[in-house]
XYZ file of C-alpha atoms in Angstrom:
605
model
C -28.566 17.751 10.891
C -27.656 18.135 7.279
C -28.117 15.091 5.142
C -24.321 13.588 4.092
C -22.754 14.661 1.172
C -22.256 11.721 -0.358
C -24.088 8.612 -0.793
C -21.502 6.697 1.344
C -18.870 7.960 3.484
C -15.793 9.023 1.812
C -12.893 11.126 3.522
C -15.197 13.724 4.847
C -18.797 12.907 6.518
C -20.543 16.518 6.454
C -20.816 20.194 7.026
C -22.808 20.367 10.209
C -22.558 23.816 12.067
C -22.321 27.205 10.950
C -21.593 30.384 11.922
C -21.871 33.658 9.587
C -23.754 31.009 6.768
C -26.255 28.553 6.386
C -25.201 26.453 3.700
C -27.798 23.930 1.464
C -25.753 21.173 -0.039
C -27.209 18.609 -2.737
C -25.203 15.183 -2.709
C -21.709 15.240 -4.384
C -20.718 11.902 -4.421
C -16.553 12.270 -4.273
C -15.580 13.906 -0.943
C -12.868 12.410 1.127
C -14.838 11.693 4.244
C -16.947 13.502 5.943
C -19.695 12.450 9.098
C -22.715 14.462 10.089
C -21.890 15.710 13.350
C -24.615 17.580 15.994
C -24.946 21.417 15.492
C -22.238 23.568 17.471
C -23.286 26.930 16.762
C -26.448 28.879 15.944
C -26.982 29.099 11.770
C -26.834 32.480 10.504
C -30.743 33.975 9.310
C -29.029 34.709 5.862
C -28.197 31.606 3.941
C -24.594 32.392 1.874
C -24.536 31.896 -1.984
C -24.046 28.030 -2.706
C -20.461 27.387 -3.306
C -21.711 25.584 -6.817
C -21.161 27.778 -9.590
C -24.378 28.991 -11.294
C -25.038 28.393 -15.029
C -24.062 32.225 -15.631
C -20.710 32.203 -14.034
C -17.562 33.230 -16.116
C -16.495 31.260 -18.548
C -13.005 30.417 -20.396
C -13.047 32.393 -23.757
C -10.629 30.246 -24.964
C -12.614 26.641 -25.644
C -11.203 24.339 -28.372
C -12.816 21.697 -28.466
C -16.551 21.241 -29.053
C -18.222 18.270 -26.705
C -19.839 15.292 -27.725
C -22.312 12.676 -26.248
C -19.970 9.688 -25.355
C -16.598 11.387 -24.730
C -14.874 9.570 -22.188
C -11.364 10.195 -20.464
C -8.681 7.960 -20.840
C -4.741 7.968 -19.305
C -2.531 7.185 -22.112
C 0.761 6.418 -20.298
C 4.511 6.383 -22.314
C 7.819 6.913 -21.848
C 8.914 10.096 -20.176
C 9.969 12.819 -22.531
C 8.798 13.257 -26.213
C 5.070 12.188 -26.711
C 4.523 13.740 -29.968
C 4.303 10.426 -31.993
C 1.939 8.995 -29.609
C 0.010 12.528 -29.637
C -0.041 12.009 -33.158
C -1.565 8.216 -32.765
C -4.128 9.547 -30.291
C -5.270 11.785 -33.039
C -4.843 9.111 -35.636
C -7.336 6.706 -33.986
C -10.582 9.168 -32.979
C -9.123 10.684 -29.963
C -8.169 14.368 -28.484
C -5.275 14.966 -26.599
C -7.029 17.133 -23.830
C -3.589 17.621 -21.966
C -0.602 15.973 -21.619
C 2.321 15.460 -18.615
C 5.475 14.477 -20.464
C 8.013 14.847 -17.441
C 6.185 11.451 -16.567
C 5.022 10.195 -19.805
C 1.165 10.475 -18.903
C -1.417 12.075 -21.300
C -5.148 12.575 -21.106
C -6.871 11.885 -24.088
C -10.517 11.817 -24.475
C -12.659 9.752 -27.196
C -16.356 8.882 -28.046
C -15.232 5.738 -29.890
C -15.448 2.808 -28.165
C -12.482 0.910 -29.296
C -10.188 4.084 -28.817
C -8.502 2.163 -25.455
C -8.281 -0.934 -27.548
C -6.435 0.534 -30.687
C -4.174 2.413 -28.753
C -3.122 -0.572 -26.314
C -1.524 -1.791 -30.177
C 0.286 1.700 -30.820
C 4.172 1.457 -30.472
C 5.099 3.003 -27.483
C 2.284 3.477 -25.508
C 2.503 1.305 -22.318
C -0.772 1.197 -21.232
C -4.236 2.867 -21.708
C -6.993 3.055 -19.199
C -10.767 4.778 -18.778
C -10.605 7.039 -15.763
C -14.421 6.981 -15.889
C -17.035 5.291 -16.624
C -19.666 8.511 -17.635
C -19.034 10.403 -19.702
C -16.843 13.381 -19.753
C -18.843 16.734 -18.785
C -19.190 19.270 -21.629
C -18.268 22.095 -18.587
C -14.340 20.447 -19.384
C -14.429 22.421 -22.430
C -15.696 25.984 -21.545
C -15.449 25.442 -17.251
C -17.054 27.477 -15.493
C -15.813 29.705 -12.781
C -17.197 28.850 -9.013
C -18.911 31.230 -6.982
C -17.406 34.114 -4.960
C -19.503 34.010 -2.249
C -20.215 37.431 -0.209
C -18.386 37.205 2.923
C -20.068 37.454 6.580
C -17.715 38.675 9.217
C -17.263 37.336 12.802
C -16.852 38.570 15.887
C -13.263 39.043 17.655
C -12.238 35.733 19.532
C -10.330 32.958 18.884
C -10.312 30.416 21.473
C -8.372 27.199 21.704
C -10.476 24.282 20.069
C -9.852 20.667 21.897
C -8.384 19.438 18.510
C -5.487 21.932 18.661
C -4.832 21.294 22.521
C -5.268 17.474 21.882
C -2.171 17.793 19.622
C -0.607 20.520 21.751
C -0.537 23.094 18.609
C -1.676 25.825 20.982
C 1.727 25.260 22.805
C 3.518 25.080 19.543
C 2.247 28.463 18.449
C 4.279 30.402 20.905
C 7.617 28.308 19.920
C 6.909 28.608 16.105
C 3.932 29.248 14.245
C 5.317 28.230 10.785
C 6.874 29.508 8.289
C 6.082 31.726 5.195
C 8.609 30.059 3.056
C 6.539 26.928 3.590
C 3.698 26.532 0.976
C 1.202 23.735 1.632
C -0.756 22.834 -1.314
C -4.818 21.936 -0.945
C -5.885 19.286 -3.336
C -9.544 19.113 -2.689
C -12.525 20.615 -3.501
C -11.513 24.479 -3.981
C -10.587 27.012 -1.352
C -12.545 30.282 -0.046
C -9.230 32.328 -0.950
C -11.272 35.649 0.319
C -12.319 34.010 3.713
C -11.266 35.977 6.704
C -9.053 33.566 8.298
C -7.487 32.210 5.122
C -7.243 35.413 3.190
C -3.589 36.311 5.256
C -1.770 33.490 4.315
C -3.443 32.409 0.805
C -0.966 32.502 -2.394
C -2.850 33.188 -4.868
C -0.098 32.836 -7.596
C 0.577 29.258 -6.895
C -3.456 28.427 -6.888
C -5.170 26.358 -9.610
C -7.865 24.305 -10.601
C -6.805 20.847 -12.418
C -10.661 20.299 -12.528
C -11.081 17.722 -16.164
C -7.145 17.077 -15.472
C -5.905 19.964 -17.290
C -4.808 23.407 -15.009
C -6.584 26.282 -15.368
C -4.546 29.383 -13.826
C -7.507 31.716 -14.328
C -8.243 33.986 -10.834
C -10.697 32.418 -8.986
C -10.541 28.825 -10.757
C -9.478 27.481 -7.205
C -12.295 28.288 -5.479
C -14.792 25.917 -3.325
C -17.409 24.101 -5.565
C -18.224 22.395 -1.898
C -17.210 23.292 1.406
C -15.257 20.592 1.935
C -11.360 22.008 0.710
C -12.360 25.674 2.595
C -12.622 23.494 5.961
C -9.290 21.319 5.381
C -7.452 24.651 4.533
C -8.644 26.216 7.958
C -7.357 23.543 9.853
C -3.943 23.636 7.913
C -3.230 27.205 8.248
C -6.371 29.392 9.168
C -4.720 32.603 10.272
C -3.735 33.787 13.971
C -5.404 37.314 13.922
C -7.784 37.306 16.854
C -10.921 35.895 15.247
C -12.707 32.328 14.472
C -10.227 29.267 14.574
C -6.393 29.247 14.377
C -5.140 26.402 12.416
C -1.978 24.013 13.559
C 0.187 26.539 11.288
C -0.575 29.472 11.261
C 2.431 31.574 9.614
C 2.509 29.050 6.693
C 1.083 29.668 3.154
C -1.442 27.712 1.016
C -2.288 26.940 -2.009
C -5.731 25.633 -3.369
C -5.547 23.041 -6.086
C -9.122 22.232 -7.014
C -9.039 18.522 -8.321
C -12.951 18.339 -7.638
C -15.242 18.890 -10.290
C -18.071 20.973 -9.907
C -21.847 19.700 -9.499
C -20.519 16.509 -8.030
C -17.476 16.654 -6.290
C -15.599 13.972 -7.962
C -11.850 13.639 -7.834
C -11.078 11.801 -11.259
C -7.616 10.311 -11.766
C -6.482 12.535 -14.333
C -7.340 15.599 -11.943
C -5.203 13.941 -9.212
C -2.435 13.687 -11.854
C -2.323 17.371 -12.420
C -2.420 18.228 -9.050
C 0.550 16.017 -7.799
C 2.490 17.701 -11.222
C 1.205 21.078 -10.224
C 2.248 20.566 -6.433
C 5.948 19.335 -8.070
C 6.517 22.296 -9.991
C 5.355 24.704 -7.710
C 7.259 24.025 -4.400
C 4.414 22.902 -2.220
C 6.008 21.358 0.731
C 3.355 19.572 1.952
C 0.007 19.140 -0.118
C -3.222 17.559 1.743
C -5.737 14.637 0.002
C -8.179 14.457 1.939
C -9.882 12.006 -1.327
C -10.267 9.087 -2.876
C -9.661 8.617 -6.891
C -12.755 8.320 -8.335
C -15.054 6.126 -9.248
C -12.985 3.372 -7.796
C -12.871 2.957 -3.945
C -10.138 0.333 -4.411
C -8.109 0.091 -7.737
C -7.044 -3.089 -9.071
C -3.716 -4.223 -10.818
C -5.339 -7.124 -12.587
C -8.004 -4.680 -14.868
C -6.688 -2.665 -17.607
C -8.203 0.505 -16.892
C -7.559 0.695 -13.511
C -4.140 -0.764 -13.636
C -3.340 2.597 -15.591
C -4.867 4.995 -13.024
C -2.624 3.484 -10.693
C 0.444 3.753 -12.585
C -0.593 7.071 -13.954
C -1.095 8.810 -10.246
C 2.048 6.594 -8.985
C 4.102 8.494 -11.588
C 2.591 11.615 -10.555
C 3.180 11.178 -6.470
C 6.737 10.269 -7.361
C 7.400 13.106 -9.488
C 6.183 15.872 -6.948
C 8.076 13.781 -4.033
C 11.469 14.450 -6.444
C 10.469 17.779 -6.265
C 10.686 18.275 -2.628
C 6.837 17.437 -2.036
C 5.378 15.005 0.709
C 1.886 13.824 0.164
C -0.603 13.089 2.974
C -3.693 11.263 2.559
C -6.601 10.140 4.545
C -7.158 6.759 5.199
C -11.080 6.747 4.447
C -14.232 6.368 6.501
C -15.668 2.880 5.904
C -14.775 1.302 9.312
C -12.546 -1.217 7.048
C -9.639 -2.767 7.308
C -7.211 -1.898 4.754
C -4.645 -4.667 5.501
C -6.870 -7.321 4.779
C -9.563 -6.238 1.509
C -11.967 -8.423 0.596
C -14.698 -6.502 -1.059
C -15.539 -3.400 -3.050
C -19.489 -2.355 -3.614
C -19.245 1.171 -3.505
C -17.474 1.281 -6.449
C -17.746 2.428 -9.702
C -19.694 5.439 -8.316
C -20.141 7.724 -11.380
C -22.163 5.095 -12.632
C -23.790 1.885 -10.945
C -21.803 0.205 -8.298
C -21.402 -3.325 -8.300
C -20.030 -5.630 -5.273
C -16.796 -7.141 -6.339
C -14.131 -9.539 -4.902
C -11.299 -7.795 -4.093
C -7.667 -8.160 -2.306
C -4.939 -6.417 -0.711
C -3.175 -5.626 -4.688
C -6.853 -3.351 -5.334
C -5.322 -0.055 -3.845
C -7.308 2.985 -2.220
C -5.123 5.966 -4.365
C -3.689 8.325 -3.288
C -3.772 7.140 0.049
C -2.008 3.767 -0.617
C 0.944 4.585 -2.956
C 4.210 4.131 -1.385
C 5.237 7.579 0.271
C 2.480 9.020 1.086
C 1.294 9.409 4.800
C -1.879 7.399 5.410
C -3.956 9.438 8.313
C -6.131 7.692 10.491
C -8.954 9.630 12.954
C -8.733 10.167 16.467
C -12.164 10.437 18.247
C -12.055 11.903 21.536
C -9.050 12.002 23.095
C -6.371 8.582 22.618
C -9.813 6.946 20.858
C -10.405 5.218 16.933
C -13.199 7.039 15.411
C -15.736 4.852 14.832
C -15.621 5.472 11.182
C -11.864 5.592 10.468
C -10.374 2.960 8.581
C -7.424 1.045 9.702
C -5.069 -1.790 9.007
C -1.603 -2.602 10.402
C 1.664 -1.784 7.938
C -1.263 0.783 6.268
C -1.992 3.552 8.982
C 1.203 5.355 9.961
C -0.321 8.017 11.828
C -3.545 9.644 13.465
C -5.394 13.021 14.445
C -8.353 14.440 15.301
C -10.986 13.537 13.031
C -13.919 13.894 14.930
C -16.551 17.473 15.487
C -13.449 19.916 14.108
C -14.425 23.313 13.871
C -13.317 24.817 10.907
C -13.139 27.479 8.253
C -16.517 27.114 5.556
C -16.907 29.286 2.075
C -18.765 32.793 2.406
C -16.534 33.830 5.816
C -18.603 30.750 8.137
C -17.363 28.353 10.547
C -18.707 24.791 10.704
C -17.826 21.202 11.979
C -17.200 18.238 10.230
C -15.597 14.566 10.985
C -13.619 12.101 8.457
C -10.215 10.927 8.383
C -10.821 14.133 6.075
C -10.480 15.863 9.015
C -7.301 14.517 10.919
C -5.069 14.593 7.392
C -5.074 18.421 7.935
C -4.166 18.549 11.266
C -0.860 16.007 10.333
C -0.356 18.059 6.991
C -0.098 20.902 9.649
C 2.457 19.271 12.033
C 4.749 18.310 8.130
C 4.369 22.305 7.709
C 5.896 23.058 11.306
C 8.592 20.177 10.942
C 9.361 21.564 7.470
C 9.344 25.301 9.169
C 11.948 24.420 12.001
C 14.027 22.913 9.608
C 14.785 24.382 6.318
C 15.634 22.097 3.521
C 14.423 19.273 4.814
C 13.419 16.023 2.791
C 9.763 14.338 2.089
C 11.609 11.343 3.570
C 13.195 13.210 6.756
C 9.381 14.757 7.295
C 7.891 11.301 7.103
C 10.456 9.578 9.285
C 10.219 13.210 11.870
C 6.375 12.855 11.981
C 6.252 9.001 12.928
C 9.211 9.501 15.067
C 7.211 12.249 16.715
C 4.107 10.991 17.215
C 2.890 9.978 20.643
C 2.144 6.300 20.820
C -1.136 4.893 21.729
C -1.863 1.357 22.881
C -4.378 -0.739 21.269
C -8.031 -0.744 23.025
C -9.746 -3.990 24.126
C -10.472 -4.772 20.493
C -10.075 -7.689 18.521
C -9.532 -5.713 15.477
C -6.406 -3.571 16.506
C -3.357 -5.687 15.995
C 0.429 -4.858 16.617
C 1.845 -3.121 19.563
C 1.795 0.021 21.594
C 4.470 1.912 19.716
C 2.835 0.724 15.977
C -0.283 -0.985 15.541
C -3.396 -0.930 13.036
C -5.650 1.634 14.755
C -3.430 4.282 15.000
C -0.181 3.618 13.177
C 2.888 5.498 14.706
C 0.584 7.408 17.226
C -0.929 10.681 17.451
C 1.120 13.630 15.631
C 2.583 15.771 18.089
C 2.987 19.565 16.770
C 5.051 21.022 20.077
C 7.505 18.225 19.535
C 7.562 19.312 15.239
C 8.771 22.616 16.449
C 11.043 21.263 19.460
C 12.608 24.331 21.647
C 14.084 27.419 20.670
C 17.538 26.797 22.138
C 20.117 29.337 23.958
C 23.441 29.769 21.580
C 25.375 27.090 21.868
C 25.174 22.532 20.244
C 22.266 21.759 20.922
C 20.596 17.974 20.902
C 17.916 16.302 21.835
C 16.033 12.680 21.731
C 11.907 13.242 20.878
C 11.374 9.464 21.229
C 8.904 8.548 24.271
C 10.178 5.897 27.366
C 7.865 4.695 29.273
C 8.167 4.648 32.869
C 6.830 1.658 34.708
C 6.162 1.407 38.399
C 9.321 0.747 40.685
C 11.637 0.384 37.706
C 14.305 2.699 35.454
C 14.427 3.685 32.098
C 17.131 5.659 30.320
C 17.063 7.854 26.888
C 20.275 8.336 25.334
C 21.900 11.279 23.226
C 25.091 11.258 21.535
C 27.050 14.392 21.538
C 29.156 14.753 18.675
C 31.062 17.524 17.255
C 31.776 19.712 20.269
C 35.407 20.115 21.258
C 36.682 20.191 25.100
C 34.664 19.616 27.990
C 31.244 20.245 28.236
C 30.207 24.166 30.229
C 29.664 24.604 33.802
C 26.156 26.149 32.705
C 25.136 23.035 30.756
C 21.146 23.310 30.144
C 19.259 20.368 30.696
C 15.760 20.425 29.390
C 13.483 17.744 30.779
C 9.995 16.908 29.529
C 8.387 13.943 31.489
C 4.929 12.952 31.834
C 4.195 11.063 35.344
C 0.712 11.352 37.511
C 2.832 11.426 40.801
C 6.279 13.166 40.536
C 7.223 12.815 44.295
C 7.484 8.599 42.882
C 10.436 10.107 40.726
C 14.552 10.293 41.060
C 15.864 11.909 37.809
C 19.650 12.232 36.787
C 21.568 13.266 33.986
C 24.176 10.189 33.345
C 27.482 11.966 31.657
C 29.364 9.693 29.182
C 32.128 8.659 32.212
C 28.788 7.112 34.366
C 29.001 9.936 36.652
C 25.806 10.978 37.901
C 24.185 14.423 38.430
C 20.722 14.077 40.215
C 18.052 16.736 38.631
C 14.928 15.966 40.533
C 15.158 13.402 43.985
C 11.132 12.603 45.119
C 9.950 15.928 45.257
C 6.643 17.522 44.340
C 4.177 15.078 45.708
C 0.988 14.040 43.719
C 1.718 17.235 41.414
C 1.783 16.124 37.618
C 4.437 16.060 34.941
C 8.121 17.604 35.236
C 9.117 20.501 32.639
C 11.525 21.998 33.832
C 15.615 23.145 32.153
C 18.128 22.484 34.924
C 21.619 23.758 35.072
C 24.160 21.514 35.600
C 27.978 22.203 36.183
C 29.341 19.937 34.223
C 33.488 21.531 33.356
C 34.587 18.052 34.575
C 33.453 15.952 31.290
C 34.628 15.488 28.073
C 31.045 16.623 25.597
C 31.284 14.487 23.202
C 30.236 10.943 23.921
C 26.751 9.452 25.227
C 24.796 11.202 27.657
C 21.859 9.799 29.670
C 18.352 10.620 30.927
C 17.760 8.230 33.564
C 14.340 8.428 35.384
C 13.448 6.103 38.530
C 10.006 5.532 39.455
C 10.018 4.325 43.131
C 6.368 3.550 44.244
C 3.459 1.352 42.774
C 0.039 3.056 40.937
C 1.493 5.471 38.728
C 3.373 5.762 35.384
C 4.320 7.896 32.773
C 6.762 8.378 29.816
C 10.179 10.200 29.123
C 8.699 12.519 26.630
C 11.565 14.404 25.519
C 14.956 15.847 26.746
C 18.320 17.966 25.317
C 21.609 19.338 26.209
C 22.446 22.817 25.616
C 26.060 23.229 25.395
């Protein structure tokens, strides 16, 4: 077992199986959450290059600035628009403007004097001013280096279905829709493998940058993995459908990586974050994935200076790509703690030396907090909370696998990791097939479709999980559902249909409704009916299609015995009634011991 790759679980909780590369990690202390899981597969003899750029890599030819001991990085935040007068205060008052976001009034200034915050908090029209760090800026911001291109092993033909796709029914959705290529999904995280066999297909290379030090840095090959952390998350997103190692949930989709780690230690600064969400606005990324927390603060609080600016700086900088047409996703974290109710912080700040603090529910965990974005939550196995995941009722809204996922790792490898790390990718996925069905669809409509979507699960015998079956603390909304993100492909003709789940209880009815609008005359004598319902014992079951009059058209009457589960489409002659109106599932169960839901349904005019 490989030793974690932090010092305390983040996102991610470690690389622990391999297959085409043995990798040798030191500890980066800012990944989003990864466990150390048992070994799956057999290590290759050859260990691949480490994904940490050596000291001779490429470097920018274009450094303008020279380093000093004692420069530290500061968000300078303003109005929106023209900055040059605060620029020109920044410069004033012992600073650098390093780079600078005006479309949301945030710049990132660095300074080795240590009232440089304090002066500028006095400058007319600054707003606020806040240390992103507290260690000093590396001199590799200057000059970066380039990561590693590591040689690339190749793997055997074979693709088989891992339990973390069939738990969320991607395998099914594959046939229906694999995604689209008009979809880009950025990765914010620690680099991406762009040359890895399964990622290679459907990588966009154009769109890929590194924001490493908060400023972007187009140059090819700045993207790439300094870990092997963002190489794994993109495999799950989108590793490629062409016969060999994993398929991910969306597999026609592209991706973009967005490094926002910085090399040597993994950490995911606040003014890295900031050009990532900017670069994910500007760039049409439909979806990105943050599988992170902003370092070095686990929890940021309103109430201190510096951190009251991070949070306002990276708010401004979710909202702007959301405006865009961008929906952020973010883990929920691997401490086993409940985010609804915060009372302490002593992980944090980790760049330097933690200290245990009093904290509340205003100190937020950024990105994953900030109104609009998707908080993700792990599965173990099966309906399960992973032991590590975080939770918190009105924080979670949804949850995924998260636990032993076999994924995509730098140098052409395979490996398995665990962290709510994990299960964002696998939801980021399921935003990518919702956005592919339907074209021009909102952040908001994606959020609403994925909770909406997502199959409930009931709270375990634990004192801890509070709410109720269809929302509650362990597993927000439910688990994502990526057949019901693609739906059906439908004959010609209106089609409608009701996702929502109804649970069927012993010896009682339930109906789901659909309202039929927009269709003229009376509805076809061929009128499709298609019927998803999940029930242990069908033979218990009497299912009818109610027509908008009350008349009654019996689909399935107490046949099929102790078989399991009725998908079926059913033709029904229905000339007689006017379409438009309210139409009616209506499922019976008729005998004690077993249950089951109304999973989905629609009418095919």
């Amino acid at each position: 077992m490989t030793p974690p790759i932090s010092g305390r679980p983040r996102r991610t909780l470690v690389l622990a199986a391999t297959l085409g590369a043995a990798l040798a990690f030191g500890t980066p202390g800012a990944l989003a959450g990864t466990l150390p899981v048992p070994s799956t597969t057999p290590a290759a003899k050859t260990p691949a290059p480490a994904a940490k750029a050596p000291a001779t890599a490429s470097r920018s030819a274009g450094a303008s600035a020279a380093w000093v001991a004692g420069t530290r990085a500061y968000l300078v935040i303003t109005a929106p628009g023209d900055s040059s007068a605060v620029r020109s205060a920044i410069a004033a008052n012992g600073g650098t403007v390093f780079s600078a976001f005006d479309a949301i009034g945030v710049i990132v200034a660095h300074s080795a004097s240590s009232g440089f915050a304090a002066t500028m908090r006095g400058v007319a029209g600054v707003q606020q001013v806040g240390a992103t760090r507290t260690s000093d800026v590396p001199a590799d911001a200057y000059n970066p280096a380039l990561p590693a291109d590591p040689a690339q092993a190749s793997t055997p033909a074979g693709e088989p279905v891992r339990a973390d796709m069939s738990q969320i029914k991607a395998d099914q959705a594959w046939a229906v829709n694999p995604g689209s290529a008009s979809v880009k999904v950025g990765i914010l995280d620690t680099g991406v493998d762009d040359r890895h066999q399964d990622l290679a297909p459907n990588f966009d290379a154009a769109d890929s940058v590194s924001c490493a030090y908060g400023k972007p840095d187009t140059r090819a090959g700045a993207w790439r993995d300094v870990d092997t952390h963002g190489t794994h998350v993109a495999g799950t997103v989108a590793a490629a459908k062409n016969g060999k190692g994993v398929v991910g949930v969306a597999p026609g989709v592209k991706i973009a990586a967005v490094r926002v780690a910085e090399p040597g230690n993994s950490f995911f600064f606040a003014e890295n974050t900031v050009c990532g969400f900017v670069w994910a606005g500007d760039h049409g990324f439909k979806v990105t994935n943050n599988s992170y927390y902003t370092d070095p603060w686990q929890f940021n609080c309103p109430d201190n200076i510096d951190q009251a600016a991070i949070i306002e700086g990276v708010k401004r900088a979710q909202e702007y790509a959301e405006s865009k047409g961008s929906l952020q996703i973010a883990a929920a974290g691997n401490e086993n703690y409940d985010l609804a109710h915060k009372t302490t912080d002593s992980a944090s700040p980790n760049d330097s030396t933690p200290v245990t603090r009093t904290i509340t529910n205003a100190c937020l965990d950024i990105p994953t907090e900030l109104p609009g974005v998707v908080t993700v939550a792990a599965n173990g196995t099966g309906v399960t909370k992973a032991s590590f995941s975080n939770y918190g009722q009105g924080v979670i809204d949804v949850a995924a696998p998260g636990s032993n996922v076999y994924s995509t790792v730098p140098g052409g490898g395979y490996g398995s990791k665990s962290g709510t790390s994990m299960a964002t990718p696998h939801v980021v996925g399921v935003a990518a097939l919702i956005a592919s069905a339907n074209p021009g669809i909102t952040p908001a409509q994606i959020r609403a479709k994925l909770a909406a979507q997502a199959n409930d699960i009931a709270c375990p015998s634990d004192s801890r999980c509070t709410g109720t079956t269809a929302n509650n603390s362990f597993f927000g909304e439910g688990q994502v559902d990526a057949l019901k993100a693609v739906g059906t492909t439908p004959p010609p003709g209106a089609y409608f249909e009701n996702l929502t789940d109804f649970t069927v209880n012993d010896n009682a009815a339930v109906e789901s409704p659909i309202a039929v609008t927009g269709v003229s005359g009376n509805a076809p004598a061929t009128l499709k009916v298609g019927v998803d319902i999940k029930h242990t014992y069908i033979g218990d079951l009497k299912v009818d299609l109610v027509a908008p009059d009350g008349t009654v058209y019996t689909l399935h009457n107490r046949t099929g015995g102790s078989a399991d589960n009725i998908a079926q489409t059913y033709t029904v002659n229905a000339s007689s009634e006017v379409a438009n109106g309210t139409w009616k599932l209506r499922v019976n169960d008729n005998a004690a011991s077993d249950t089951g839901k109304i999973d989905a349904w629609n009418l095919t005019f």
